[in-house]
Amino acid sequence: MTATKTIHGIYDDEDRLVDGAKQLRSNHIKVKDVFSPFPIHGIDEIIGIPRTRIAICAFIYGITGTSLAILMTWYMMVSDWATDVGGKPSFWYYMNWPAFIPVTFELTVFCAGHGMALTFLLRSWLLPGVSPKNPDPRTTDDKFMMCIEVKAEDESRIVSLLRNSGASEVNVI
């Protein structure tokens, strides 16, 4: 069993962090995560984070909203209490479905939006009472940090790579 260590490379500038991440990836070193005070364009591809699947979740939530809206309008407007919509009787759903399009659209957007928000909060674990995962609070202000998990024998090589790439501070934990 080999012991693993965590190395935090702290940078003063996002360009140096991006160059350092590219340098580490070119040396086949996996970057675990990057913390920054603002989003850095393209950093996901640079450190090798796979593309998010929240669009698939949005589609599923939207289809759920559409199904719920069709079921709701059918039950309320056709089955339970048939009413005249635009002067036409509502004995069959397909005869009046254009009148239900606004409700269907709104419920689709409602379910997709709320489902995506809940999925994002649960996936990123941003819930009330949960302690933050950010290991260095300076990264919420003006510092940028790269987190790397390495085997103990690779520690000195990675520390020197981080220092050569412009890291202002390197901490081994």
PDB file of C-alpha atoms in Angstrom:
ATOM      1  CA  MET A   1       0.000   0.000   0.000  1.00  0.00           C
ATOM      2  CA  THR A   2       1.397   3.353  -1.037  1.00  0.00           C
ATOM      3  CA  ALA A   3       0.585   6.494   0.876  1.00  0.00           C
ATOM      4  CA  THR A   4      -0.980   9.362  -1.024  1.00  0.00           C
ATOM      5  CA  LYS A   5      -0.448  12.996  -0.286  1.00  0.00           C
ATOM      6  CA  THR A   6      -2.354  16.076  -1.305  1.00  0.00           C
ATOM      7  CA  ILE A   7      -0.478  19.020  -2.765  1.00  0.00           C
ATOM      8  CA  HIS A   8      -2.001  22.490  -2.998  1.00  0.00           C
ATOM      9  CA  GLY A   9      -0.395  24.812  -5.537  1.00  0.00           C
ATOM     10  CA  ILE A  10      -1.502  28.398  -4.938  1.00  0.00           C
ATOM     11  CA  TYR A  11      -1.203  30.973  -7.712  1.00  0.00           C
ATOM     12  CA  ASP A  12      -1.635  34.737  -7.813  1.00  0.00           C
ATOM     13  CA  ASP A  13      -2.827  34.816 -11.436  1.00  0.00           C
ATOM     14  CA  GLU A  14      -5.263  32.616 -13.376  1.00  0.00           C
ATOM     15  CA  ASP A  15      -3.047  32.579 -16.485  1.00  0.00           C
ATOM     16  CA  ARG A  16      -0.192  31.049 -14.498  1.00  0.00           C
ATOM     17  CA  LEU A  17      -2.591  28.487 -13.035  1.00  0.00           C
ATOM     18  CA  VAL A  18      -3.806  27.526 -16.513  1.00  0.00           C
ATOM     19  CA  ASP A  19      -0.217  27.233 -17.759  1.00  0.00           C
ATOM     20  CA  GLY A  20       0.680  25.159 -14.686  1.00  0.00           C
ATOM     21  CA  ALA A  21      -2.302  22.855 -15.218  1.00  0.00           C
ATOM     22  CA  LYS A  22      -1.317  22.360 -18.864  1.00  0.00           C
ATOM     23  CA  GLN A  23       2.240  21.597 -17.802  1.00  0.00           C
ATOM     24  CA  LEU A  24       1.093  19.022 -15.227  1.00  0.00           C
ATOM     25  CA  ARG A  25      -1.284  17.359 -17.689  1.00  0.00           C
ATOM     26  CA  SER A  26       1.458  17.174 -20.301  1.00  0.00           C
ATOM     27  CA  ASN A  27       3.551  15.305 -17.707  1.00  0.00           C
ATOM     28  CA  HIS A  28       0.624  12.852 -17.185  1.00  0.00           C
ATOM     29  CA  ILE A  29      -0.200  14.152 -13.714  1.00  0.00           C
ATOM     30  CA  LYS A  30      -3.878  14.241 -12.811  1.00  0.00           C
ATOM     31  CA  VAL A  31      -5.214  17.458 -11.302  1.00  0.00           C
ATOM     32  CA  LYS A  32      -7.948  16.652  -8.807  1.00  0.00           C
ATOM     33  CA  ASP A  33      -9.602  20.067  -8.627  1.00  0.00           C
ATOM     34  CA  VAL A  34      -9.104  23.793  -9.119  1.00  0.00           C
ATOM     35  CA  PHE A  35     -10.454  26.486  -6.791  1.00  0.00           C
ATOM     36  CA  SER A  36     -10.763  30.068  -8.009  1.00  0.00           C
ATOM     37  CA  PRO A  37     -12.713  33.197  -7.076  1.00  0.00           C
ATOM     38  CA  PHE A  38     -14.398  33.202 -10.516  1.00  0.00           C
ATOM     39  CA  PRO A  39     -14.964  30.685 -13.324  1.00  0.00           C
ATOM     40  CA  ILE A  40     -11.953  30.149 -15.593  1.00  0.00           C
ATOM     41  CA  HIS A  41     -12.936  29.542 -19.200  1.00  0.00           C
ATOM     42  CA  GLY A  42     -11.799  26.138 -20.478  1.00  0.00           C
ATOM     43  CA  ILE A  43     -10.291  24.875 -17.199  1.00  0.00           C
ATOM     44  CA  ASP A  44     -12.526  21.783 -17.223  1.00  0.00           C
ATOM     45  CA  GLU A  45     -11.038  20.513 -20.480  1.00  0.00           C
ATOM     46  CA  ILE A  46      -7.520  21.435 -19.384  1.00  0.00           C
ATOM     47  CA  ILE A  47      -7.635  19.440 -16.128  1.00  0.00           C
ATOM     48  CA  GLY A  48      -9.647  16.606 -17.699  1.00  0.00           C
ATOM     49  CA  ILE A  49     -13.038  16.936 -16.011  1.00  0.00           C
ATOM     50  CA  PRO A  50     -15.667  15.129 -18.091  1.00  0.00           C
ATOM     51  CA  ARG A  51     -18.574  17.048 -19.584  1.00  0.00           C
ATOM     52  CA  THR A  52     -21.588  17.557 -17.310  1.00  0.00           C
ATOM     53  CA  ARG A  53     -24.747  15.505 -17.806  1.00  0.00           C
ATOM     54  CA  ILE A  54     -27.167  18.053 -16.384  1.00  0.00           C
ATOM     55  CA  ALA A  55     -28.658  18.585 -19.870  1.00  0.00           C
ATOM     56  CA  ILE A  56     -29.878  14.972 -19.820  1.00  0.00           C
ATOM     57  CA  CYS A  57     -31.438  15.637 -16.409  1.00  0.00           C
ATOM     58  CA  ALA A  58     -33.121  18.779 -17.799  1.00  0.00           C
ATOM     59  CA  PHE A  59     -34.620  16.761 -20.647  1.00  0.00           C
ATOM     60  CA  ILE A  60     -35.961  14.129 -18.241  1.00  0.00           C
ATOM     61  CA  TYR A  61     -37.412  16.785 -15.931  1.00  0.00           C
ATOM     62  CA  GLY A  62     -38.972  18.560 -18.933  1.00  0.00           C
ATOM     63  CA  ILE A  63     -40.588  15.355 -20.203  1.00  0.00           C
ATOM     64  CA  THR A  64     -41.907  14.738 -16.688  1.00  0.00           C
ATOM     65  CA  GLY A  65     -43.420  18.246 -16.647  1.00  0.00           C
ATOM     66  CA  THR A  66     -44.987  17.745 -20.073  1.00  0.00           C
ATOM     67  CA  SER A  67     -46.510  14.411 -19.023  1.00  0.00           C
ATOM     68  CA  LEU A  68     -47.783  15.906 -15.802  1.00  0.00           C
ATOM     69  CA  ALA A  69     -49.352  18.840 -17.682  1.00  0.00           C
ATOM     70  CA  ILE A  70     -51.087  16.566 -20.189  1.00  0.00           C
ATOM     71  CA  LEU A  71     -52.411  14.361 -17.401  1.00  0.00           C
ATOM     72  CA  MET A  72     -53.503  17.378 -15.355  1.00  0.00           C
ATOM     73  CA  THR A  73     -55.294  19.160 -18.220  1.00  0.00           C
ATOM     74  CA  TRP A  74     -56.959  15.952 -19.363  1.00  0.00           C
ATOM     75  CA  TYR A  75     -58.236  15.178 -15.864  1.00  0.00           C
ATOM     76  CA  MET A  76     -59.277  18.727 -14.950  1.00  0.00           C
ATOM     77  CA  MET A  77     -60.671  19.937 -18.282  1.00  0.00           C
ATOM     78  CA  VAL A  78     -61.959  16.763 -19.963  1.00  0.00           C
ATOM     79  CA  SER A  79     -62.561  13.925 -17.528  1.00  0.00           C
ATOM     80  CA  ASP A  80     -63.537  15.402 -14.173  1.00  0.00           C
ATOM     81  CA  TRP A  81     -65.303  18.623 -15.118  1.00  0.00           C
ATOM     82  CA  ALA A  82     -65.713  19.061 -18.859  1.00  0.00           C
ATOM     83  CA  THR A  83     -65.960  22.728 -19.786  1.00  0.00           C
ATOM     84  CA  ASP A  84     -66.304  24.675 -22.988  1.00  0.00           C
ATOM     85  CA  VAL A  85     -62.976  26.101 -24.133  1.00  0.00           C
ATOM     86  CA  GLY A  86     -63.442  28.765 -26.782  1.00  0.00           C
ATOM     87  CA  GLY A  87     -67.058  27.761 -27.278  1.00  0.00           C
ATOM     88  CA  LYS A  88     -66.161  24.165 -28.052  1.00  0.00           C
ATOM     89  CA  PRO A  89     -67.129  21.223 -25.857  1.00  0.00           C
ATOM     90  CA  SER A  90     -64.284  19.220 -24.292  1.00  0.00           C
ATOM     91  CA  PHE A  91     -65.388  15.641 -24.751  1.00  0.00           C
ATOM     92  CA  TRP A  92     -62.031  14.592 -26.220  1.00  0.00           C
ATOM     93  CA  TYR A  93     -58.571  15.823 -25.302  1.00  0.00           C
ATOM     94  CA  TYR A  94     -57.250  16.018 -28.862  1.00  0.00           C
ATOM     95  CA  MET A  95     -60.052  18.402 -29.874  1.00  0.00           C
ATOM     96  CA  ASN A  96     -58.895  21.086 -27.456  1.00  0.00           C
ATOM     97  CA  TRP A  97     -55.186  20.449 -27.013  1.00  0.00           C
ATOM     98  CA  PRO A  98     -54.159  23.813 -28.577  1.00  0.00           C
ATOM     99  CA  ALA A  99     -55.869  25.549 -25.652  1.00  0.00           C
ATOM    100  CA  PHE A 100     -53.682  23.555 -23.243  1.00  0.00           C
ATOM    101  CA  ILE A 101     -50.340  24.409 -24.876  1.00  0.00           C
ATOM    102  CA  PRO A 102     -49.577  27.383 -22.552  1.00  0.00           C
ATOM    103  CA  VAL A 103     -50.182  25.254 -19.454  1.00  0.00           C
ATOM    104  CA  THR A 104     -48.086  22.418 -20.884  1.00  0.00           C
ATOM    105  CA  PHE A 105     -45.233  24.777 -21.758  1.00  0.00           C
ATOM    106  CA  GLU A 106     -45.250  26.465 -18.366  1.00  0.00           C
ATOM    107  CA  LEU A 107     -45.277  23.180 -16.429  1.00  0.00           C
ATOM    108  CA  THR A 108     -42.459  21.820 -18.629  1.00  0.00           C
ATOM    109  CA  VAL A 109     -40.272  24.864 -17.906  1.00  0.00           C
ATOM    110  CA  PHE A 110     -41.237  24.817 -14.217  1.00  0.00           C
ATOM    111  CA  CYS A 111     -40.274  21.159 -13.737  1.00  0.00           C
ATOM    112  CA  ALA A 112     -37.060  21.477 -15.784  1.00  0.00           C
ATOM    113  CA  GLY A 113     -35.906  24.606 -13.935  1.00  0.00           C
ATOM    114  CA  HIS A 114     -36.668  23.388 -10.449  1.00  0.00           C
ATOM    115  CA  GLY A 115     -35.341  19.891 -11.132  1.00  0.00           C
ATOM    116  CA  MET A 116     -32.062  21.255 -12.476  1.00  0.00           C
ATOM    117  CA  ALA A 117     -31.662  23.606  -9.510  1.00  0.00           C
ATOM    118  CA  LEU A 118     -32.266  20.781  -7.024  1.00  0.00           C
ATOM    119  CA  THR A 119     -29.943  18.458  -8.937  1.00  0.00           C
ATOM    120  CA  PHE A 120     -27.209  21.094  -8.958  1.00  0.00           C
ATOM    121  CA  LEU A 121     -27.556  21.768  -5.228  1.00  0.00           C
ATOM    122  CA  LEU A 122     -27.549  18.058  -4.336  1.00  0.00           C
ATOM    123  CA  ARG A 123     -24.728  17.173  -6.750  1.00  0.00           C
ATOM    124  CA  SER A 124     -22.445  19.982  -5.611  1.00  0.00           C
ATOM    125  CA  TRP A 125     -23.512  19.491  -1.987  1.00  0.00           C
ATOM    126  CA  LEU A 126     -24.403  23.163  -1.490  1.00  0.00           C
ATOM    127  CA  LEU A 127     -26.940  22.631   1.247  1.00  0.00           C
ATOM    128  CA  PRO A 128     -27.597  24.564   4.451  1.00  0.00           C
ATOM    129  CA  GLY A 129     -25.496  23.290   7.359  1.00  0.00           C
ATOM    130  CA  VAL A 130     -22.909  21.541   5.194  1.00  0.00           C
ATOM    131  CA  SER A 131     -19.312  22.586   5.806  1.00  0.00           C
ATOM    132  CA  PRO A 132     -17.559  24.011   2.734  1.00  0.00           C
ATOM    133  CA  LYS A 133     -15.196  21.824   0.721  1.00  0.00           C
ATOM    134  CA  ASN A 134     -12.870  24.694  -0.102  1.00  0.00           C
ATOM    135  CA  PRO A 135      -9.527  23.892   1.572  1.00  0.00           C
ATOM    136  CA  ASP A 136      -8.208  27.475   1.449  1.00  0.00           C
ATOM    137  CA  PRO A 137     -10.574  30.431   2.009  1.00  0.00           C
ATOM    138  CA  ARG A 138      -8.191  32.765   0.165  1.00  0.00           C
ATOM    139  CA  THR A 139      -9.449  31.222  -3.079  1.00  0.00           C
ATOM    140  CA  THR A 140     -12.749  33.038  -2.584  1.00  0.00           C
ATOM    141  CA  ASP A 141     -10.913  36.367  -2.667  1.00  0.00           C
ATOM    142  CA  ASP A 142      -7.821  36.705  -4.880  1.00  0.00           C
ATOM    143  CA  LYS A 143      -5.919  33.394  -4.972  1.00  0.00           C
ATOM    144  CA  PHE A 144      -6.152  30.426  -7.317  1.00  0.00           C
ATOM    145  CA  MET A 145      -5.426  26.896  -6.129  1.00  0.00           C
ATOM    146  CA  MET A 146      -4.747  23.591  -7.831  1.00  0.00           C
ATOM    147  CA  CYS A 147      -5.286  20.431  -5.774  1.00  0.00           C
ATOM    148  CA  ILE A 148      -3.307  17.307  -6.712  1.00  0.00           C
ATOM    149  CA  GLU A 149      -3.279  13.866  -5.086  1.00  0.00           C
ATOM    150  CA  VAL A 150       0.001  12.038  -5.613  1.00  0.00           C
ATOM    151  CA  LYS A 151       1.941   9.076  -4.386  1.00  0.00           C
ATOM    152  CA  ALA A 152       4.614   9.879  -1.814  1.00  0.00           C
ATOM    153  CA  GLU A 153       7.466   9.058  -4.193  1.00  0.00           C
ATOM    154  CA  ASP A 154       6.244  11.635  -6.791  1.00  0.00           C
ATOM    155  CA  GLU A 155       5.943  14.470  -4.285  1.00  0.00           C
ATOM    156  CA  SER A 156       9.267  16.249  -4.939  1.00  0.00           C
ATOM    157  CA  ARG A 157       8.871  16.107  -8.735  1.00  0.00           C
ATOM    158  CA  ILE A 158       5.378  17.636  -8.605  1.00  0.00           C
ATOM    159  CA  VAL A 159       6.371  20.292  -6.084  1.00  0.00           C
ATOM    160  CA  SER A 160       9.205  21.382  -8.382  1.00  0.00           C
ATOM    161  CA  LEU A 161       6.841  21.388 -11.394  1.00  0.00           C
ATOM    162  CA  LEU A 162       4.407  23.610  -9.493  1.00  0.00           C
ATOM    163  CA  ARG A 163       7.142  26.013  -8.397  1.00  0.00           C
ATOM    164  CA  ASN A 164       8.553  26.188 -11.934  1.00  0.00           C
ATOM    165  CA  SER A 165       5.090  26.932 -13.343  1.00  0.00           C
ATOM    166  CA  GLY A 166       4.773  30.066 -11.199  1.00  0.00           C
ATOM    167  CA  ALA A 167       3.034  28.884  -8.034  1.00  0.00           C
ATOM    168  CA  SER A 168       3.535  31.444  -5.281  1.00  0.00           C
ATOM    169  CA  GLU A 169       2.993  28.838  -2.572  1.00  0.00           C
ATOM    170  CA  VAL A 170       3.084  25.032  -2.510  1.00  0.00           C
ATOM    171  CA  ASN A 171       1.673  23.150   0.476  1.00  0.00           C
ATOM    172  CA  VAL A 172       2.032  19.406   1.004  1.00  0.00           C
ATOM    173  CA  ILE A 173      -0.703  17.957   3.206  1.00  0.00           C
TER     174      ILE A 173
END
